[in-house]
Amino acid sequence: MSQSAYAIGHQQPDTDTIISAIALARLKQATGSDVVAARAGELNPETEFVLERWDVASPTLLEDATDAELLLVDHNEYSQTVTGAREATISQVIDHHRIGDVTTGDPISFRAEPVGSTATILTRLYDEAGVDIDAETAGLLLSGLLSDTVVLRSPTTTDTDREVAERLAEIAGVDYEDYGKELLAQKSKLGEKSPREMVLGDFKEYDIGDDVLGIGQIETVEPETVLEQRDAVIEAMDEVVAERGYAVLLVLVTDLLEEESTAFIAGDHTEAVGDALGATFTDREAFLPGVMSRKKQVVPPVEDALK
Amino acid sequence: MSQSAYAIGHQQPDTDTIISAIALARLKQATGSDVVAARAGELNPETEFVLERWDVASPTLLEDATDAELLLVDHNEYSQTVTGAREATISQVIDHHRIGDVTTGDPISFRAEPVGSTATILTRLYDEAGVDIDAETAGLLLSGLLSDTVVLRSPTTTDTDREVAERLAEIAGVDYEDYGKELLAQKSKLGEKSPREMVLGDFKEYDIGDDVLGIGQIETVEPETVLEQRDAVIEAMDEVVAERGYAVLLVLVTDLLEEESTAFIAGDHTEAVGDALGATFTDREAFLPGVMSRKKQVVPPVEDALK
């Protein structure tokens, strides 16, 4: 039986994960490999806007990857992969997160770099393979880069990201500051979401020994929309902890303009998590000045504290 | 307290692991980072020959890496790392083996490629960083590449390895076939080794669920030196299994000229391992035509069979 190979990002896909799957599939096709772009969940409004803006079809929804070949983008942890990934063959990894628990039986290409987006690494891979980046692909890559770095404002942003963003913007024919503002506006559309949807909208799990840590992040230019509903959000968090048994559940409400976050907490270890973040939780809430990156500023200290 | 950062390869170091540590430390120094080349065990005779040939000092022996910063080369599995690596901070990985169980809290640079040697990848990293490769460094990198690929004869050899070998040989000012033969002759100096030293000389462990698989490899141009002592070698293997509790212990006697191996087995699962390798063990011994690579031809099928 012939099997398809899928370029696919994490569950709860964001823009960088979706456009990285598309860009990797295009690169593989350009170099003679038959790879299909796929996704492990529903598109968020920002990503829908991006695909419409550049007139690109959505990747295929892959519900179960059992026995498939997978090229993982923008993640490398089984807790974040598509269903069935443990029974799939992982043939490539491209990521900008911490090194997770994905293992393989054979040697493969695994490329992780501490840069602001997976799109940044993919741009390099096009260059290394000598494949031209057309305007549409540049627009997609730029969208992933600007989305993940909050228009180059996140502390995860490197000089490489800035250089790549300028170059992609030129190829795509857009001003990246203007285009970035359009993206941010999409990200902020929280109006119609329920508290539970806010908690689980952009959500990741991290295995820490036998415990699981869950962290949701709400990136917005209007944090008051969430903060006004804090009791309902915390109630939704308690429900999720009861259902899923997380040791700790954090939700970060990140103010994209002020570059700061408010954290809500559910589960155990409130004091230890507060200490790890250099903050004090009062009535389940703590203020985290300067914190914009879940990956870089929250996961490492909290993980250390819970080990 | 100021901590040193160490570029370090696997236990039971071979030439590719030692020269990769040296080459990475030199690259880091050239780009302004203070990294020391280190090793996790004693040098083998081939590697001693290489360091003498290119007049380079041996890397520092690191006995315990607790609390250190480590840049791992030529491996990415805790079962193969220096003592204390789980309590160290791993800040970079460069490897050409399967993806193992090393994880990190922060995003790092992790570069694995399915090529014949870690030296091949390091050559690319020099190019990407715009750092010139001098004759001495080229000689070291070439030694790692030729050693790991059995002078470009191993099935792990790729076109990239061939191109890189030619280029490094030119910079180093040697004929790589002639130089490769000198290396092979060093590798084959088995004369004075005890059966136990033969089993554990070039030895790796692989975690498979709760079980551990051990595989030793004796690469030689004179396999009869080992095969004549088969009963003593198998007795040494049984002792090692009793001491360390391996589920399976394999020793491959690889004939570098005929490009074939003879395998000895100890522990359990003899029939399953034989099936996985497409061979039959008779009196603990099986012939494996065409098998030269532990990593590519033996580990993946045996691991699958034991899962």
Coordinates of C-alpha atoms in Angstrom, one line a residue:
Chain A
M1 CA 0.0 0.0 0.0
S2 CA 1.4 3.4 -0.9
Q3 CA 1.5 5.8 2.1
S4 CA 1.3 9.6 1.9
A5 CA 3.9 11.8 3.7
Y6 CA 2.4 14.7 5.6
A7 CA 4.1 18.0 6.7
I8 CA 2.2 18.8 9.8
G9 CA 2.4 21.1 12.8
H10 CA 1.0 20.9 16.4
Q11 CA -2.5 20.5 17.7
Q12 CA -4.4 23.8 18.2
P13 CA -2.5 25.1 15.2
D14 CA -1.4 28.7 15.0
T15 CA -0.3 30.6 11.9
D16 CA 3.4 29.6 12.1
T17 CA 2.4 26.0 12.3
I18 CA 0.0 26.1 9.4
I19 CA 2.2 28.1 7.0
S20 CA 5.3 26.0 7.9
A21 CA 3.4 22.8 6.9
I22 CA 2.5 24.5 3.6
A23 CA 6.0 25.9 3.0
L24 CA 7.7 22.6 3.8
A25 CA 5.4 20.6 1.5
R26 CA 6.1 23.1 -1.3
L27 CA 9.9 22.9 -0.7
K28 CA 9.7 19.1 -0.8
Q29 CA 7.6 19.1 -4.0
A30 CA 10.1 21.5 -5.6
T31 CA 12.9 19.1 -4.8
G32 CA 11.0 16.0 -6.0
S33 CA 9.4 14.5 -2.9
D34 CA 5.6 13.9 -2.7
V35 CA 4.6 15.6 0.5
V36 CA 1.2 16.9 1.4
A37 CA 0.6 19.8 3.8
A38 CA -1.7 18.8 6.7
R39 CA -3.1 20.2 9.9
A40 CA -4.0 18.6 13.3
G41 CA -6.9 20.9 14.2
E42 CA -9.1 23.8 13.2
L43 CA -7.7 27.1 11.8
N44 CA -7.8 30.1 14.1
P45 CA -9.3 33.4 12.7
E46 CA -5.8 34.9 12.2
T47 CA -4.7 31.9 10.1
E48 CA -7.9 32.0 8.1
F49 CA -7.2 35.7 7.3
V50 CA -3.7 34.8 6.2
L51 CA -4.7 32.0 3.8
E52 CA -7.4 34.2 2.3
R53 CA -5.0 37.2 2.0
W54 CA -2.5 35.1 0.0
D55 CA -5.2 33.0 -1.7
V56 CA -3.9 29.6 -0.5
A57 CA -6.0 26.6 0.3
S58 CA -6.1 25.2 3.8
P59 CA -4.0 22.2 4.5
T60 CA -5.8 18.8 4.7
L61 CA -7.2 17.9 8.2
L62 CA -5.4 14.8 9.3
E63 CA -7.4 13.1 12.0
D64 CA -5.2 10.1 12.6
A65 CA -1.6 9.7 11.5
T66 CA -1.3 6.0 12.4
D67 CA 1.1 4.3 9.9
A68 CA 1.7 7.5 8.0
E69 CA 5.0 9.3 7.3
L70 CA 5.2 12.6 9.1
L71 CA 7.4 15.6 8.7
L72 CA 6.9 17.6 11.9
V73 CA 7.0 21.4 11.9
D74 CA 6.8 23.8 14.8
H75 CA 6.8 21.1 17.5
N76 CA 8.7 18.0 18.6
E77 CA 6.7 16.6 21.6
Y78 CA 4.3 13.8 21.4
S79 CA 1.9 15.6 23.7
Q80 CA 1.5 18.2 21.0
T81 CA 1.4 16.0 17.9
V82 CA -1.5 14.8 15.8
T83 CA -3.3 11.7 17.1
G84 CA -1.5 8.5 16.0
A85 CA 1.9 10.1 15.7
R86 CA 3.5 7.5 18.0
E87 CA 2.4 4.9 15.5
A88 CA 3.7 6.9 12.5
T89 CA 7.2 7.2 11.0
I90 CA 8.7 10.6 11.7
S91 CA 11.1 11.4 8.8
Q92 CA 11.9 15.0 9.5
V93 CA 11.6 17.7 12.2
I94 CA 11.9 21.5 11.8
D95 CA 11.2 23.5 15.0
H96 CA 12.2 26.5 17.2
H97 CA 11.0 25.1 20.5
R98 CA 12.8 23.2 23.3
I99 CA 13.9 19.6 22.4
G100 CA 11.0 17.3 23.3
D101 CA 10.5 13.6 23.5
V102 CA 10.1 12.6 19.9
T103 CA 12.5 9.7 19.1
T104 CA 13.1 7.8 15.9
G105 CA 14.6 4.4 15.0
D106 CA 16.6 5.7 12.0
P107 CA 18.7 8.8 11.6
I108 CA 16.7 11.7 10.1
S109 CA 17.1 15.4 9.5
F110 CA 16.2 17.3 12.7
R111 CA 16.7 21.0 12.5
A112 CA 15.9 23.1 15.6
E113 CA 17.2 26.6 16.1
P114 CA 16.5 29.1 18.8
V115 CA 14.8 31.7 16.6
G116 CA 11.5 33.5 16.6
S117 CA 9.5 31.3 14.2
T118 CA 9.7 28.0 12.3
A119 CA 9.1 30.2 9.2
T120 CA 12.5 31.7 9.8
I121 CA 14.2 28.3 9.6
L122 CA 12.2 27.3 6.6
T123 CA 13.4 30.4 4.7
R124 CA 16.9 29.2 5.3
L125 CA 16.1 25.7 4.1
Y126 CA 14.8 27.2 0.8
D127 CA 18.1 29.0 0.5
E128 CA 20.2 26.0 1.3
A129 CA 18.2 23.9 -1.2
G130 CA 18.6 26.6 -3.9
V131 CA 14.8 26.9 -4.3
D132 CA 13.4 30.4 -5.1
I133 CA 10.8 31.8 -2.8
D134 CA 7.9 33.2 -4.8
A135 CA 5.8 36.2 -3.6
E136 CA 2.9 34.0 -2.3
T137 CA 5.3 31.7 -0.3
A138 CA 7.1 34.8 1.0
G139 CA 3.8 36.2 2.2
L140 CA 3.0 33.0 4.0
L141 CA 6.4 32.7 5.7
L142 CA 6.3 36.4 6.6
S143 CA 2.9 35.8 8.3
G144 CA 4.2 33.0 10.4
L145 CA 7.2 35.0 11.4
L146 CA 5.3 38.1 12.3
S147 CA 2.6 36.2 14.1
D148 CA 5.0 34.2 16.3
T149 CA 7.2 37.2 17.1
V150 CA 4.3 39.6 17.6
V151 CA 5.7 41.7 14.7
L152 CA 9.3 41.3 16.0
R153 CA 8.4 42.5 19.5
S154 CA 8.6 39.2 21.4
P155 CA 11.8 38.5 23.4
T156 CA 12.2 35.4 21.2
T157 CA 13.0 37.7 18.3
T158 CA 16.6 37.4 17.0
D159 CA 18.6 39.4 14.5
T160 CA 18.1 36.6 12.0
D161 CA 14.3 37.0 12.3
R162 CA 14.6 40.7 11.6
E163 CA 16.8 40.1 8.5
V164 CA 14.5 37.4 7.2
A165 CA 11.4 39.5 7.8
E166 CA 12.8 42.4 5.7
R167 CA 13.7 40.1 2.9
L168 CA 10.4 38.2 2.9
A169 CA 8.4 41.5 3.0
E170 CA 10.3 42.7 -0.1
I171 CA 9.6 39.5 -2.0
A172 CA 5.9 39.6 -0.9
G173 CA 5.6 43.3 -1.8
V174 CA 4.2 44.4 1.6
D175 CA 5.3 46.7 4.4
Y176 CA 5.8 44.4 7.3
E177 CA 4.8 46.8 10.0
D178 CA 1.5 47.6 8.3
Y179 CA 0.9 44.0 7.5
G180 CA 1.8 43.0 11.0
K181 CA -0.8 45.3 12.5
E182 CA -3.4 43.7 10.3
L183 CA -2.4 40.3 11.7
L184 CA -2.5 41.5 15.3
A185 CA -6.0 42.9 14.8
Q186 CA -7.1 39.4 13.7
K187 CA -5.4 37.8 16.7
S188 CA -7.4 40.0 19.1
K189 CA -10.9 39.1 18.0
L190 CA -11.9 37.7 21.3
G191 CA -15.4 39.2 21.4
E192 CA -17.5 36.1 20.8
K193 CA -15.4 33.5 22.6
S194 CA -16.6 31.6 25.7
P195 CA -14.3 31.5 28.8
R196 CA -13.5 27.9 28.0
E197 CA -12.7 28.7 24.4
M198 CA -10.3 31.5 25.7
V199 CA -8.5 29.0 28.0
L200 CA -8.2 26.2 25.3
G201 CA -7.8 28.4 22.2
D202 CA -4.0 28.5 22.1
F203 CA -3.1 25.7 24.5
K204 CA -0.2 23.4 25.0
E205 CA 0.6 20.5 27.3
Y206 CA 4.1 19.7 28.7
D207 CA 5.0 16.3 30.3
I208 CA 7.0 16.8 33.5
G209 CA 7.8 13.4 34.9
D210 CA 4.4 11.8 35.7
D211 CA 2.7 15.2 35.9
V212 CA 1.3 17.3 33.1
L213 CA 1.5 21.1 32.9
G214 CA -1.1 22.9 30.7
I215 CA -0.5 26.5 29.6
G216 CA -3.0 28.5 27.6
Q217 CA -2.1 31.9 26.1
I218 CA -4.5 34.7 25.0
E219 CA -2.5 37.3 23.0
T220 CA -4.6 40.4 22.5
V221 CA -4.5 44.2 22.1
E222 CA -7.5 44.4 24.4
P223 CA -6.7 42.5 27.6
E224 CA -9.5 44.1 29.5
T225 CA -12.0 41.9 27.4
V226 CA -10.5 38.9 29.2
L227 CA -9.7 40.4 32.6
E228 CA -13.3 41.7 33.0
Q229 CA -14.3 38.0 32.9
R230 CA -11.6 36.7 35.2
D231 CA -13.9 34.7 37.5
A232 CA -15.5 32.9 34.6
V233 CA -12.1 32.2 33.1
I234 CA -10.8 30.7 36.4
E235 CA -14.0 28.6 36.7
A236 CA -13.4 27.3 33.2
M237 CA -9.8 26.5 34.2
D238 CA -10.9 24.5 37.3
E239 CA -13.3 22.5 35.1
V240 CA -10.4 21.7 32.7
V241 CA -8.1 20.6 35.6
A242 CA -10.9 18.4 37.0
E243 CA -11.4 16.8 33.6
R244 CA -7.8 16.4 32.5
G245 CA -5.9 16.0 35.8
Y246 CA -3.2 18.7 35.1
A247 CA -0.9 19.3 38.0
V248 CA -0.8 23.0 37.1
L249 CA -2.9 24.9 34.6
L250 CA -1.8 28.4 33.7
V251 CA -3.5 30.9 31.4
L252 CA -1.4 33.9 30.2
V253 CA -3.3 37.0 29.1
T254 CA -0.7 38.8 27.1
D255 CA -1.0 42.5 26.2
L256 CA 0.7 42.8 22.8
L257 CA 1.0 46.5 23.0
E258 CA 2.2 47.0 26.6
E259 CA 4.4 43.8 26.3
E260 CA 3.2 42.3 29.6
S261 CA 1.0 39.4 30.8
T262 CA -1.4 38.6 33.5
A263 CA -1.4 35.0 34.6
F264 CA -4.3 32.9 36.1
I265 CA -3.5 29.6 37.8
A266 CA -5.5 26.4 38.6
G267 CA -4.3 23.1 40.0
D268 CA -1.6 22.7 42.7
H269 CA 1.8 24.3 43.4
T270 CA 0.6 27.9 43.2
E271 CA 3.4 29.2 45.5
A272 CA 6.2 27.3 43.7
V273 CA 5.0 28.5 40.3
G274 CA 4.8 32.1 41.6
D275 CA 8.3 31.8 42.9
A276 CA 9.5 30.4 39.6
L277 CA 8.0 33.3 37.7
G278 CA 9.2 35.9 40.3
A279 CA 5.7 36.9 41.1
T280 CA 3.0 36.3 43.8
F281 CA -0.4 34.9 43.0
T282 CA -3.1 36.7 44.8
D283 CA -6.6 35.4 44.4
R284 CA -5.3 33.1 41.6
E285 CA -3.9 36.0 39.6
A286 CA -0.3 37.4 39.1
F287 CA 1.1 40.2 37.0
L288 CA 4.1 39.4 34.9
P289 CA 5.7 42.6 33.5
G290 CA 7.8 42.1 30.4
V291 CA 6.5 38.5 29.9
M292 CA 5.3 37.8 26.3
S293 CA 6.8 34.3 25.5
R294 CA 5.2 31.2 27.0
K295 CA 8.1 29.1 25.5
K296 CA 11.0 31.2 26.6
Q297 CA 9.9 33.0 29.8
V298 CA 7.3 30.7 31.3
V299 CA 7.9 27.0 30.4
P300 CA 11.6 26.7 31.5
P301 CA 11.3 28.2 35.0
V302 CA 7.9 26.5 35.8
E303 CA 9.2 23.2 34.5
D304 CA 12.3 23.5 36.7
A305 CA 10.2 24.3 39.7
L306 CA 7.9 21.3 39.2
K307 CA 10.7 18.8 38.6
Chain B
M1 CA 30.8 30.7 39.8
S2 CA 31.8 30.7 36.2
Q3 CA 31.0 27.4 34.4
S4 CA 32.8 26.0 31.5
A5 CA 31.1 24.9 28.3
Y6 CA 32.3 21.5 26.9
A7 CA 31.9 20.1 23.4
I8 CA 31.8 16.4 24.1
G9 CA 30.9 13.2 22.3
H10 CA 29.7 9.8 23.4
Q11 CA 31.2 7.3 25.9
Q12 CA 33.6 4.8 24.3
P13 CA 34.7 7.6 22.0
D14 CA 35.7 6.9 18.4
T15 CA 37.5 9.1 16.0
D16 CA 34.4 11.0 14.7
T17 CA 33.3 11.8 18.2
I18 CA 36.7 13.1 19.3
I19 CA 37.5 15.2 16.3
S20 CA 33.9 16.6 16.3
A21 CA 34.4 17.8 19.8
I22 CA 37.7 19.5 18.8
A23 CA 36.2 21.0 15.6
L24 CA 33.1 22.3 17.3
A25 CA 35.2 23.9 20.1
R26 CA 37.4 25.6 17.5
L27 CA 34.3 26.8 15.6
K28 CA 32.8 28.3 18.7
Q29 CA 36.1 29.9 19.7
A30 CA 36.3 31.4 16.2
T31 CA 32.9 32.9 16.6
G32 CA 33.6 34.3 20.1
S33 CA 32.3 31.6 22.5
D34 CA 34.5 30.0 25.1
V35 CA 34.0 26.3 24.6
V36 CA 36.5 23.6 25.6
A37 CA 36.8 20.3 23.7
A38 CA 36.3 17.3 26.1
R39 CA 35.9 13.5 26.0
A40 CA 33.9 11.0 28.0
G41 CA 36.4 8.1 27.9
E42 CA 39.8 6.8 26.7
L43 CA 41.1 7.3 23.2
N44 CA 41.2 4.3 20.9
P45 CA 44.4 3.5 19.0
E46 CA 43.0 4.9 15.7
T47 CA 42.2 8.2 17.3
E48 CA 45.6 8.4 19.0
F49 CA 47.1 7.9 15.6
V50 CA 45.0 10.8 14.2
L51 CA 45.8 13.3 16.9
E52 CA 49.5 12.5 16.5
R53 CA 49.4 12.7 12.7
W54 CA 47.8 16.2 12.9
D55 CA 49.7 17.2 16.0
V56 CA 46.7 18.1 18.0
A57 CA 46.3 17.7 21.8
S58 CA 43.8 15.2 23.2
P59 CA 40.5 16.8 24.5
T60 CA 40.2 17.0 28.3
L61 CA 38.7 14.0 30.0
L62 CA 35.5 15.1 31.7
E63 CA 34.6 12.6 34.4
D64 CA 31.4 14.2 35.6
A65 CA 29.3 16.8 33.8
T66 CA 27.0 17.7 36.6
D67 CA 26.0 21.4 36.5
A68 CA 28.2 22.0 33.4
E69 CA 27.1 23.3 30.0
L70 CA 27.4 20.6 27.3
L71 CA 27.4 20.8 23.5
L72 CA 26.8 17.2 22.4
V73 CA 28.4 15.9 19.3
D74 CA 27.9 12.5 17.6
H75 CA 25.1 11.3 20.0
N76 CA 21.9 12.5 21.5
E77 CA 20.9 9.7 23.9
Y78 CA 21.4 9.8 27.7
S79 CA 22.5 6.2 27.8
Q80 CA 25.5 7.2 25.7
T81 CA 26.4 10.6 27.4
V82 CA 29.1 11.5 29.9
T83 CA 28.2 10.8 33.5
G84 CA 26.2 13.7 35.0
A85 CA 24.7 14.8 31.6
R86 CA 21.1 14.6 33.0
E87 CA 22.2 17.3 35.6
A88 CA 23.9 19.4 33.0
T89 CA 22.5 22.1 30.7
I90 CA 22.6 20.9 27.1
S91 CA 23.0 24.0 24.9
Q92 CA 23.6 22.4 21.4
V93 CA 23.4 19.1 19.6
I94 CA 25.1 18.0 16.4
D95 CA 24.6 14.4 15.3
H96 CA 24.0 11.9 12.5
H97 CA 22.3 9.2 14.5
R98 CA 18.6 8.4 15.2
I99 CA 16.8 11.0 17.4
G100 CA 17.2 9.9 21.0
D101 CA 15.8 10.9 24.4
V102 CA 17.8 14.1 25.1
T103 CA 15.3 16.9 26.0
T104 CA 15.9 20.5 27.0
G105 CA 13.9 23.2 28.9
D106 CA 14.9 26.0 26.5
P107 CA 15.0 26.1 22.7
I108 CA 18.5 25.2 21.5
S109 CA 20.2 24.6 18.2
F110 CA 19.8 20.8 17.3
R111 CA 21.2 19.7 14.0
A112 CA 20.9 16.1 13.0
E113 CA 21.3 14.9 9.4
P114 CA 21.3 11.4 8.0
V115 CA 24.9 11.6 6.6
G116 CA 27.9 9.3 7.2
S117 CA 29.7 11.3 9.9
T118 CA 29.2 14.2 12.4
A119 CA 32.4 15.6 10.7
T120 CA 30.4 16.1 7.5
I121 CA 27.8 18.3 9.3
L122 CA 30.5 20.2 11.1
T123 CA 32.1 21.0 7.8
R124 CA 28.8 22.6 6.7
L125 CA 28.5 24.5 10.0
Y126 CA 32.0 26.1 9.3
D127 CA 30.7 27.1 5.9
E128 CA 27.5 28.6 7.2
A129 CA 29.3 30.6 9.9
G130 CA 31.8 31.8 7.2
V131 CA 34.8 30.4 9.2
D132 CA 37.8 29.1 7.1
I133 CA 38.8 25.5 7.6
D134 CA 42.6 25.3 8.0
A135 CA 44.7 22.3 7.0
E136 CA 44.9 20.9 10.5
T137 CA 41.2 21.1 11.1
A138 CA 40.5 19.7 7.6
G139 CA 42.8 16.7 8.5
L140 CA 40.8 16.1 11.7
L141 CA 37.4 16.4 10.0
L142 CA 38.5 14.1 7.2
S143 CA 39.7 11.5 9.7
G144 CA 36.3 11.5 11.4
L145 CA 34.5 11.2 8.1
L146 CA 36.7 8.4 6.7
S147 CA 36.7 6.5 10.0
D148 CA 32.9 6.5 10.4
T149 CA 32.2 5.7 6.7
V150 CA 35.0 3.1 6.4
V151 CA 36.7 5.2 3.7
L152 CA 33.3 6.0 2.0
R153 CA 32.4 2.3 1.8
S154 CA 29.8 2.0 4.5
P155 CA 26.1 2.1 3.4
T156 CA 25.6 5.2 5.5
T157 CA 27.8 7.1 3.0
T158 CA 25.9 9.8 1.1
D159 CA 26.9 12.0 -1.9
T160 CA 27.4 14.8 0.5
D161 CA 30.0 12.8 2.4
R162 CA 31.9 12.1 -0.9
E163 CA 31.9 15.8 -1.8
V164 CA 33.0 16.9 1.6
A165 CA 35.8 14.2 1.8
E166 CA 37.2 15.4 -1.5
R167 CA 37.2 19.0 -0.4
L168 CA 38.7 18.3 3.0
A169 CA 41.4 16.1 1.5
E170 CA 42.4 19.0 -0.8
I171 CA 42.6 21.4 2.1
A172 CA 44.5 18.9 4.3
G173 CA 46.9 18.1 1.4
V174 CA 46.4 14.3 1.5
D175 CA 45.1 11.6 -0.8
Y176 CA 42.0 10.3 1.0
E177 CA 42.2 6.8 -0.3
D178 CA 45.8 6.4 0.9
Y179 CA 45.2 8.2 4.2
G180 CA 42.0 6.1 4.7
K181 CA 44.0 2.9 4.4
E182 CA 46.4 4.1 7.1
L183 CA 43.4 4.7 9.3
L184 CA 41.9 1.3 8.6
A185 CA 45.2 -0.4 9.5
Q186 CA 45.0 1.4 12.9
K187 CA 41.5 0.3 13.5
S188 CA 42.5 -3.3 13.0
K189 CA 45.1 -3.6 15.7
L190 CA 43.3 -6.3 17.6
G191 CA 46.3 -8.4 18.4
E192 CA 46.8 -7.7 22.1
K193 CA 43.1 -7.3 23.2
S194 CA 41.4 -9.6 25.6
P195 CA 38.0 -11.1 24.5
R196 CA 36.3 -8.7 27.0
E197 CA 38.1 -5.7 25.5
M198 CA 37.0 -6.8 22.1
V199 CA 33.3 -6.9 23.2
L200 CA 33.4 -3.6 25.0
G201 CA 35.9 -1.7 22.9
D202 CA 33.4 0.1 20.5
F203 CA 30.2 -0.5 22.5
K204 CA 26.8 1.2 22.7
E205 CA 23.6 0.8 24.8
Y206 CA 20.1 1.5 23.5
D207 CA 17.1 1.8 25.8
I208 CA 14.1 0.0 24.5
G209 CA 11.2 0.4 26.9
D210 CA 12.4 -1.1 30.2
D211 CA 15.0 -3.3 28.5
V212 CA 18.5 -2.4 27.4
L213 CA 20.1 -3.6 24.2
G214 CA 23.9 -3.6 24.0
I215 CA 25.8 -3.8 20.7
G216 CA 29.5 -4.0 20.3
Q217 CA 31.2 -3.8 17.0
I218 CA 34.7 -4.9 16.0
E219 CA 35.7 -3.4 12.7
T220 CA 38.8 -5.1 11.2
V221 CA 40.6 -6.2 8.1
E222 CA 41.5 -9.4 9.9
P223 CA 38.2 -10.9 11.2
E224 CA 39.9 -14.3 11.6
T225 CA 41.8 -12.9 14.6
V226 CA 38.4 -12.6 16.4
L227 CA 36.5 -15.5 14.9
E228 CA 39.3 -17.9 16.0
Q229 CA 38.5 -16.9 19.6
R230 CA 34.7 -17.2 19.2
D231 CA 34.1 -19.3 22.3
A232 CA 36.1 -16.9 24.5
V233 CA 34.3 -13.9 23.0
I234 CA 30.9 -15.5 23.7
E235 CA 31.9 -16.4 27.2
A236 CA 32.9 -12.7 27.8
M237 CA 29.5 -11.7 26.4
D238 CA 27.7 -14.0 28.8
E239 CA 29.6 -12.4 31.7
V240 CA 28.7 -8.9 30.5
V241 CA 25.0 -9.8 30.3
A242 CA 25.1 -11.3 33.8
E243 CA 26.7 -8.1 35.2
R244 CA 24.6 -5.5 33.4
G245 CA 21.3 -7.3 32.8
Y246 CA 21.0 -6.6 29.0
A247 CA 18.0 -8.2 27.3
V248 CA 20.2 -8.8 24.3
L249 CA 23.9 -8.4 23.7
L250 CA 25.2 -8.5 20.1
V251 CA 28.7 -8.3 18.9
L252 CA 29.3 -7.6 15.2
V253 CA 32.7 -8.6 13.8
T254 CA 32.7 -6.5 10.6
D255 CA 35.1 -7.3 7.8
L256 CA 36.0 -3.9 6.4
L257 CA 37.4 -5.3 3.1
E258 CA 34.7 -7.9 2.3
E259 CA 31.9 -5.6 3.6
E260 CA 30.2 -8.2 5.7
S261 CA 29.7 -9.1 9.4
T262 CA 29.5 -12.0 11.7
A263 CA 27.2 -11.5 14.7
F264 CA 27.5 -13.2 18.1
I265 CA 24.5 -13.1 20.5
A266 CA 24.0 -13.4 24.2
G267 CA 20.9 -12.8 26.4
D268 CA 17.4 -13.6 25.3
H269 CA 15.3 -13.3 22.1
T270 CA 17.8 -15.0 19.8
E271 CA 15.2 -16.1 17.3
A272 CA 13.5 -12.7 17.2
V273 CA 16.8 -10.9 16.6
G274 CA 17.8 -13.4 13.9
D275 CA 14.4 -12.9 12.2
A276 CA 14.9 -9.1 12.4
L277 CA 18.3 -9.4 10.8
G278 CA 17.1 -11.9 8.1
A279 CA 19.5 -14.5 9.5
T280 CA 19.6 -17.6 11.7
F281 CA 21.8 -17.9 14.7
T282 CA 23.4 -21.3 14.9
D283 CA 25.4 -22.0 18.0
R284 CA 25.1 -18.2 18.9
E285 CA 26.6 -17.1 15.6
A286 CA 25.0 -15.7 12.4
F287 CA 26.5 -14.4 9.1
L288 CA 25.3 -11.0 7.9
P289 CA 26.3 -10.4 4.3
G290 CA 26.5 -6.7 3.3
V291 CA 26.1 -5.5 6.9
M292 CA 28.6 -2.9 7.9
S293 CA 26.5 -0.3 9.8
R294 CA 25.4 -1.0 13.4
K295 CA 23.3 2.3 13.3
K296 CA 21.6 1.8 10.0
Q297 CA 21.4 -1.9 9.4
V298 CA 21.2 -3.5 12.9
V299 CA 19.7 -1.1 15.5
P300 CA 16.4 -0.2 13.6
P301 CA 15.3 -3.8 12.9
V302 CA 16.4 -5.2 16.2
E303 CA 14.7 -2.3 18.1
D304 CA 11.5 -2.9 16.2
A305 CA 11.6 -6.6 17.0
L306 CA 12.1 -6.0 20.7
K307 CA 9.4 -3.4 21.1

